[in-house]
């Protein structure tokens, strides 16, 4: 059975406020996207599909030679993450079988440890639905609501024992994922949400803090230090 990865990399990453889209922000001398590809371009993954904005110019200016024969750019990104993943999956379907596993991974998670990828695959490969990496919430979580003056106030406290933070990769069979994303709203922020909306319950697999999502400018230094420690 085949296993492929799909990385949506067609976002603008406006919260990072850099001169280029977040996926091309420089990290340890390479674009962040390069590290995200490297993290998933290892067994059992056979091919990594990278979904780019139709007008992307950054991809061509990077050196992808180390992944030769295993990486396939698709210039069909959409307005939202869901649109980019769905468009990419539809385009990849010519090379992917209905039962193949698809691991969707954020370009913005360049520090995914190899052990996390292996654990996700090992725990989900015989699952009927598939699953995601996630972390149990450590902090106390407050729900916010505005008062009459417009100030944010605590509206309630969630039971954190039931809460996990979703990460990527998120691993589902190609046909199920395509069907779920085809029915899902564009506003969903991960693939599991689409699967859940079909009444299915993806497996939760414990991830790690190193697989955090680079979002703000200060996150780049944290990601660099993780990658530098591994390279040393
Ligand atoms: O913006 P955010 O960090 O949530 O994006 C998560 C992933 O989805 C990133 O890899 C980003 O490039 C991708 N994305 C996309 N197409 C969009 C929006 C986000 O491929 N329209």
mmCIF file of C-alpha atoms and ligand atoms in Angstrom:
data_model
loop_
_atom_site.group_PDB
_atom_site.id
_atom_site.type_symbol
_atom_site.label_atom_id
_atom_site.label_comp_id
_atom_site.label_asym_id
_atom_site.label_seq_id
_atom_site.Cartn_x
_atom_site.Cartn_y
_atom_site.Cartn_z
ATOM 1 C CA UNK A 1 0.000 0.000 0.000
ATOM 2 C CA UNK A 2 1.284 3.442 -0.934
ATOM 3 C CA UNK A 3 1.688 6.382 1.377
ATOM 4 C CA UNK A 4 2.118 9.949 0.117
ATOM 5 C CA UNK A 5 2.418 13.351 1.775
ATOM 6 C CA UNK A 6 0.680 16.535 0.704
ATOM 7 C CA UNK A 7 1.898 19.934 1.911
ATOM 8 C CA UNK A 8 -0.387 22.933 1.336
ATOM 9 C CA UNK A 9 1.998 25.858 0.824
ATOM 10 C CA UNK A 10 -0.179 28.446 -0.841
ATOM 11 C CA UNK A 11 -0.858 30.684 2.157
ATOM 12 C CA UNK A 12 0.447 34.196 2.651
ATOM 13 C CA UNK A 13 1.360 33.813 6.337
ATOM 14 C CA UNK A 14 0.384 37.404 7.126
ATOM 15 C CA UNK A 15 0.973 36.989 10.891
ATOM 16 C CA UNK A 16 4.684 36.422 10.261
ATOM 17 C CA UNK A 17 4.932 39.861 8.628
ATOM 18 C CA UNK A 18 7.990 39.003 6.549
ATOM 19 C CA UNK A 19 9.028 40.178 3.069
ATOM 20 C CA UNK A 20 8.002 36.856 1.505
ATOM 21 C CA UNK A 21 5.254 34.242 2.080
ATOM 22 C CA UNK A 22 5.854 32.337 5.325
ATOM 23 C CA UNK A 23 6.707 29.061 3.600
ATOM 24 C CA UNK A 24 9.776 30.731 2.071
ATOM 25 C CA UNK A 25 10.999 32.422 5.269
ATOM 26 C CA UNK A 26 14.670 31.578 5.744
ATOM 27 C CA UNK A 27 15.396 28.955 8.381
ATOM 28 C CA UNK A 28 18.908 27.554 8.922
ATOM 29 C CA UNK A 29 19.880 28.701 5.428
ATOM 30 C CA UNK A 30 16.924 27.149 3.641
ATOM 31 C CA UNK A 31 13.263 28.054 3.085
ATOM 32 C CA UNK A 32 10.922 26.795 5.803
ATOM 33 C CA UNK A 33 9.096 24.713 3.182
ATOM 34 C CA UNK A 34 12.326 22.802 2.460
ATOM 35 C CA UNK A 35 12.503 21.651 6.087
ATOM 36 C CA UNK A 36 8.815 20.658 6.100
ATOM 37 C CA UNK A 37 9.399 18.572 2.966
ATOM 38 C CA UNK A 38 12.525 16.991 4.496
ATOM 39 C CA UNK A 39 10.533 16.055 7.612
ATOM 40 C CA UNK A 40 7.993 13.977 5.657
ATOM 41 C CA UNK A 41 10.186 12.809 2.759
ATOM 42 C CA UNK A 42 11.171 9.582 4.501
ATOM 43 C CA UNK A 43 9.713 6.070 4.655
ATOM 44 C CA UNK A 44 6.876 5.160 4.500
ATOM 45 C CA UNK A 45 6.165 8.305 2.423
ATOM 46 C CA UNK A 46 6.961 7.708 -1.250
ATOM 47 C CA UNK A 47 6.023 11.036 -2.847
ATOM 48 C CA UNK A 48 5.568 14.534 -1.432
ATOM 49 C CA UNK A 49 3.046 16.726 -3.269
ATOM 50 C CA UNK A 50 3.535 20.429 -2.593
ATOM 51 C CA UNK A 51 0.505 22.625 -3.310
ATOM 52 C CA UNK A 52 1.579 26.101 -4.412
ATOM 53 C CA UNK A 53 -0.313 29.266 -5.309
ATOM 54 C CA UNK A 54 -0.879 29.456 -9.086
ATOM 55 C CA UNK A 55 1.372 32.532 -9.261
ATOM 56 C CA UNK A 56 4.092 31.183 -6.956
ATOM 57 C CA UNK A 57 7.607 32.229 -7.951
ATOM 58 C CA UNK A 58 9.486 31.128 -4.824
ATOM 59 C CA UNK A 59 9.483 27.383 -5.511
ATOM 60 C CA UNK A 60 11.483 27.624 -8.743
ATOM 61 C CA UNK A 61 14.215 29.643 -7.086
ATOM 62 C CA UNK A 62 14.977 26.956 -4.449
ATOM 63 C CA UNK A 63 17.195 23.894 -4.800
ATOM 64 C CA UNK A 64 15.059 20.744 -4.415
ATOM 65 C CA UNK A 65 17.610 18.356 -5.942
ATOM 66 C CA UNK A 66 18.060 16.302 -2.777
ATOM 67 C CA UNK A 67 14.391 15.235 -3.119
ATOM 68 C CA UNK A 68 14.642 14.452 -6.857
ATOM 69 C CA UNK A 69 12.009 11.961 -8.005
ATOM 70 C CA UNK A 70 10.136 12.204 -4.696
ATOM 71 C CA UNK A 71 8.695 15.720 -4.824
ATOM 72 C CA UNK A 72 5.912 16.981 -7.091
ATOM 73 C CA UNK A 73 4.862 20.669 -7.137
ATOM 74 C CA UNK A 74 1.199 21.365 -7.958
ATOM 75 C CA UNK A 75 0.323 24.962 -8.822
ATOM 76 C CA UNK A 76 -3.326 24.766 -7.764
ATOM 77 C CA UNK A 77 -3.533 26.385 -4.302
ATOM 78 C CA UNK A 78 -6.829 28.046 -3.391
ATOM 79 C CA UNK A 79 -8.313 30.777 -1.220
ATOM 80 C CA UNK A 80 -8.199 28.745 2.002
ATOM 81 C CA UNK A 81 -6.204 25.861 3.392
ATOM 82 C CA UNK A 82 -9.132 23.513 2.729
ATOM 83 C CA UNK A 83 -9.278 24.683 -0.902
ATOM 84 C CA UNK A 84 -5.526 24.174 -1.361
ATOM 85 C CA UNK A 85 -5.585 20.660 0.107
ATOM 86 C CA UNK A 86 -8.689 19.686 -1.867
ATOM 87 C CA UNK A 87 -7.337 21.059 -5.161
ATOM 88 C CA UNK A 88 -3.993 19.369 -4.559
ATOM 89 C CA UNK A 89 -5.608 16.063 -3.685
ATOM 90 C CA UNK A 90 -7.793 16.126 -6.807
ATOM 91 C CA UNK A 91 -4.710 16.892 -8.934
ATOM 92 C CA UNK A 92 -2.701 14.133 -7.218
ATOM 93 C CA UNK A 93 -5.458 11.526 -7.664
ATOM 94 C CA UNK A 94 -4.066 10.557 -11.079
ATOM 95 C CA UNK A 95 -1.037 9.153 -9.225
ATOM 96 C CA UNK A 96 -2.716 8.063 -5.989
ATOM 97 C CA UNK A 97 -5.035 5.091 -5.351
ATOM 98 C CA UNK A 98 -8.280 5.405 -3.394
ATOM 99 C CA UNK A 99 -6.907 3.340 -0.484
ATOM 100 C CA UNK A 100 -3.498 5.044 -0.287
ATOM 101 C CA UNK A 101 -2.684 6.925 2.884
ATOM 102 C CA UNK A 102 -2.321 10.695 2.478
ATOM 103 C CA UNK A 103 -0.399 12.544 5.185
ATOM 104 C CA UNK A 104 -1.278 16.253 5.048
ATOM 105 C CA UNK A 105 1.442 18.362 6.662
ATOM 106 C CA UNK A 106 1.748 22.134 7.198
ATOM 107 C CA UNK A 107 4.585 23.981 5.485
ATOM 108 C CA UNK A 108 4.680 25.920 8.743
ATOM 109 C CA UNK A 109 5.741 22.873 10.835
ATOM 110 C CA UNK A 110 9.396 22.474 9.778
ATOM 111 C CA UNK A 111 10.543 20.715 12.984
ATOM 112 C CA UNK A 112 8.365 17.566 12.854
ATOM 113 C CA UNK A 113 10.498 14.859 14.538
ATOM 114 C CA UNK A 114 10.972 11.606 12.589
ATOM 115 C CA UNK A 115 9.733 9.698 15.647
ATOM 116 C CA UNK A 116 6.388 11.558 15.532
ATOM 117 C CA UNK A 117 5.868 10.636 11.885
ATOM 118 C CA UNK A 118 6.693 6.997 12.650
ATOM 119 C CA UNK A 119 4.324 6.925 15.660
ATOM 120 C CA UNK A 120 1.463 8.439 13.667
ATOM 121 C CA UNK A 121 1.888 5.899 10.893
ATOM 122 C CA UNK A 122 2.299 2.932 13.232
ATOM 123 C CA UNK A 123 -0.812 3.813 15.264
ATOM 124 C CA UNK A 124 -3.042 4.668 12.283
ATOM 125 C CA UNK A 125 -2.047 2.331 9.476
ATOM 126 C CA UNK A 126 -4.539 -0.338 10.552
ATOM 127 C CA UNK A 127 -7.201 2.160 11.651
ATOM 128 C CA UNK A 128 -10.431 2.271 9.662
ATOM 129 C CA UNK A 129 -10.533 6.074 9.665
ATOM 130 C CA UNK A 130 -7.021 7.435 10.213
ATOM 131 C CA UNK A 131 -5.766 9.997 12.674
ATOM 132 C CA UNK A 132 -3.770 13.051 13.579
ATOM 133 C CA UNK A 133 -0.843 14.104 15.726
ATOM 134 C CA UNK A 134 -2.051 16.208 18.648
ATOM 135 C CA UNK A 135 -1.014 17.390 22.103
ATOM 136 C CA UNK A 136 -3.088 17.326 25.297
ATOM 137 C CA UNK A 137 -3.652 20.918 26.454
ATOM 138 C CA UNK A 138 -1.384 21.814 29.389
ATOM 139 C CA UNK A 139 -2.701 25.282 30.197
ATOM 140 C CA UNK A 140 -6.072 26.217 31.692
ATOM 141 C CA UNK A 141 -8.288 27.341 28.817
ATOM 142 C CA UNK A 142 -10.651 30.325 29.031
ATOM 143 C CA UNK A 143 -13.454 31.126 26.670
ATOM 144 C CA UNK A 144 -13.594 34.864 25.892
ATOM 145 C CA UNK A 145 -16.532 37.202 25.507
ATOM 146 C CA UNK A 146 -16.779 40.979 25.266
ATOM 147 C CA UNK A 147 -18.469 43.116 27.948
ATOM 148 C CA UNK A 148 -20.715 46.128 27.260
ATOM 149 C CA UNK A 149 -17.649 48.378 26.849
ATOM 150 C CA UNK A 150 -16.115 46.010 24.305
ATOM 151 C CA UNK A 151 -13.373 44.692 26.621
ATOM 152 C CA UNK A 152 -12.499 41.005 26.477
ATOM 153 C CA UNK A 153 -13.527 39.134 29.641
ATOM 154 C CA UNK A 154 -13.603 35.517 30.746
ATOM 155 C CA UNK A 155 -16.904 33.976 29.721
ATOM 156 C CA UNK A 156 -16.079 30.502 31.044
ATOM 157 C CA UNK A 157 -13.418 27.888 31.729
ATOM 158 C CA UNK A 158 -13.136 24.804 29.537
ATOM 159 C CA UNK A 159 -12.428 21.313 30.896
ATOM 160 C CA UNK A 160 -8.888 20.896 29.616
ATOM 161 C CA UNK A 161 -8.907 17.150 30.345
ATOM 162 C CA UNK A 162 -10.922 16.751 27.151
ATOM 163 C CA UNK A 163 -8.901 19.163 25.002
ATOM 164 C CA UNK A 164 -6.046 18.432 22.615
ATOM 165 C CA UNK A 165 -4.259 20.761 20.213
ATOM 166 C CA UNK A 166 -4.376 19.444 16.649
ATOM 167 C CA UNK A 167 -1.087 19.270 14.759
ATOM 168 C CA UNK A 168 -0.053 17.792 11.431
ATOM 169 C CA UNK A 169 0.539 15.406 9.734
ATOM 170 C CA UNK A 170 -3.079 14.327 9.527
ATOM 171 C CA UNK A 171 -3.391 10.898 7.946
ATOM 172 C CA UNK A 172 -6.404 9.633 6.016
ATOM 173 C CA UNK A 173 -7.082 7.409 3.022
ATOM 174 C CA UNK A 174 -7.161 9.368 -0.233
ATOM 175 C CA UNK A 175 -10.750 8.644 -1.275
ATOM 176 C CA UNK A 176 -12.206 9.309 2.186
ATOM 177 C CA UNK A 177 -10.268 12.566 2.492
ATOM 178 C CA UNK A 178 -11.319 13.737 -0.970
ATOM 179 C CA UNK A 179 -14.967 12.962 -0.207
ATOM 180 C CA UNK A 180 -14.820 14.701 3.185
ATOM 181 C CA UNK A 181 -13.066 17.805 1.844
ATOM 182 C CA UNK A 182 -15.461 17.941 -1.099
ATOM 183 C CA UNK A 183 -18.372 18.272 1.336
ATOM 184 C CA UNK A 184 -16.610 20.521 3.874
ATOM 185 C CA UNK A 185 -16.875 24.288 4.216
ATOM 186 C CA UNK A 186 -13.909 26.334 3.030
ATOM 187 C CA UNK A 187 -13.481 27.733 6.538
ATOM 188 C CA UNK A 188 -12.318 24.505 8.226
ATOM 189 C CA UNK A 189 -8.742 24.758 9.512
ATOM 190 C CA UNK A 190 -7.684 21.115 9.390
ATOM 191 C CA UNK A 191 -8.497 17.917 7.513
ATOM 192 C CA UNK A 192 -9.796 16.096 10.601
ATOM 193 C CA UNK A 193 -12.640 18.635 10.816
ATOM 194 C CA UNK A 194 -13.865 17.478 7.409
ATOM 195 C CA UNK A 195 -13.701 13.819 8.492
ATOM 196 C CA UNK A 196 -15.539 14.654 11.740
ATOM 197 C CA UNK A 197 -18.308 16.361 9.770
ATOM 198 C CA UNK A 198 -18.964 12.971 8.161
ATOM 199 C CA UNK A 199 -19.660 11.567 11.632
ATOM 200 C CA UNK A 200 -16.287 9.801 11.890
ATOM 201 C CA UNK A 201 -13.810 10.048 14.768
ATOM 202 C CA UNK A 202 -10.128 10.287 13.806
ATOM 203 C CA UNK A 203 -7.599 8.716 16.167
ATOM 204 C CA UNK A 204 -5.539 11.077 18.371
ATOM 205 C CA UNK A 205 -1.814 10.228 18.414
ATOM 206 C CA UNK A 206 0.455 11.983 20.916
ATOM 207 C CA UNK A 207 2.753 14.471 19.198
ATOM 208 C CA UNK A 208 5.503 16.657 20.623
ATOM 209 C CA UNK A 209 6.154 20.336 21.309
ATOM 210 C CA UNK A 210 8.937 20.478 18.725
ATOM 211 C CA UNK A 211 6.301 20.092 16.019
ATOM 212 C CA UNK A 212 4.920 23.555 16.741
ATOM 213 C CA UNK A 213 3.490 25.799 14.031
ATOM 214 C CA UNK A 214 5.737 28.704 13.064
ATOM 215 C CA UNK A 215 3.329 31.631 13.136
ATOM 216 C CA UNK A 216 5.024 34.754 14.501
ATOM 217 C CA UNK A 217 8.427 36.246 13.675
ATOM 218 C CA UNK A 218 9.891 35.154 17.045
ATOM 219 C CA UNK A 219 8.993 31.518 16.247
ATOM 220 C CA UNK A 220 11.723 31.463 13.571
ATOM 221 C CA UNK A 221 14.502 31.630 16.188
ATOM 222 C CA UNK A 222 12.921 28.761 18.160
ATOM 223 C CA UNK A 223 12.661 26.615 15.012
ATOM 224 C CA UNK A 224 16.271 27.459 14.074
ATOM 225 C CA UNK A 225 17.545 26.366 17.476
ATOM 226 C CA UNK A 226 15.690 23.024 17.219
ATOM 227 C CA UNK A 227 17.084 22.364 13.731
ATOM 228 C CA UNK A 228 20.612 23.453 14.772
ATOM 229 C CA UNK A 229 20.591 21.096 17.775
ATOM 230 C CA UNK A 230 19.604 18.191 15.520
ATOM 231 C CA UNK A 231 22.303 19.050 12.964
ATOM 232 C CA UNK A 232 25.030 19.245 15.664
HETATM 233 O O1 LIG B 1 -2.030 30.138 7.776
HETATM 234 P P1 LIG B 1 -1.765 28.814 8.419
HETATM 235 O O2 LIG B 1 -0.477 28.822 9.197
HETATM 236 O O3 LIG B 1 -2.904 28.246 9.174
HETATM 237 O O4 LIG B 1 -1.533 27.815 7.182
HETATM 238 C C1 LIG B 1 -1.378 26.426 7.367
HETATM 239 C C2 LIG B 1 -0.893 25.810 6.080
HETATM 240 O O5 LIG B 1 -1.883 25.959 5.057
HETATM 241 C C3 LIG B 1 0.384 26.481 5.554
HETATM 242 O O6 LIG B 1 1.229 25.474 5.069
HETATM 243 C C4 LIG B 1 -0.151 27.385 4.461
HETATM 244 O O7 LIG B 1 0.808 27.671 3.429
HETATM 245 C C5 LIG B 1 -1.302 26.564 3.912
HETATM 246 N N1 LIG B 1 -2.323 27.361 3.195
HETATM 247 C C6 LIG B 1 -2.574 27.090 1.843
HETATM 248 N N2 LIG B 1 -3.503 27.829 1.155
HETATM 249 C C7 LIG B 1 -4.171 28.825 1.758
HETATM 250 C C8 LIG B 1 -3.943 29.102 3.136
HETATM 251 C C9 LIG B 1 -3.015 28.333 3.835
HETATM 252 O O8 LIG B 1 -1.942 26.195 1.271
HETATM 253 N N3 LIG B 1 -5.041 29.543 1.048
#
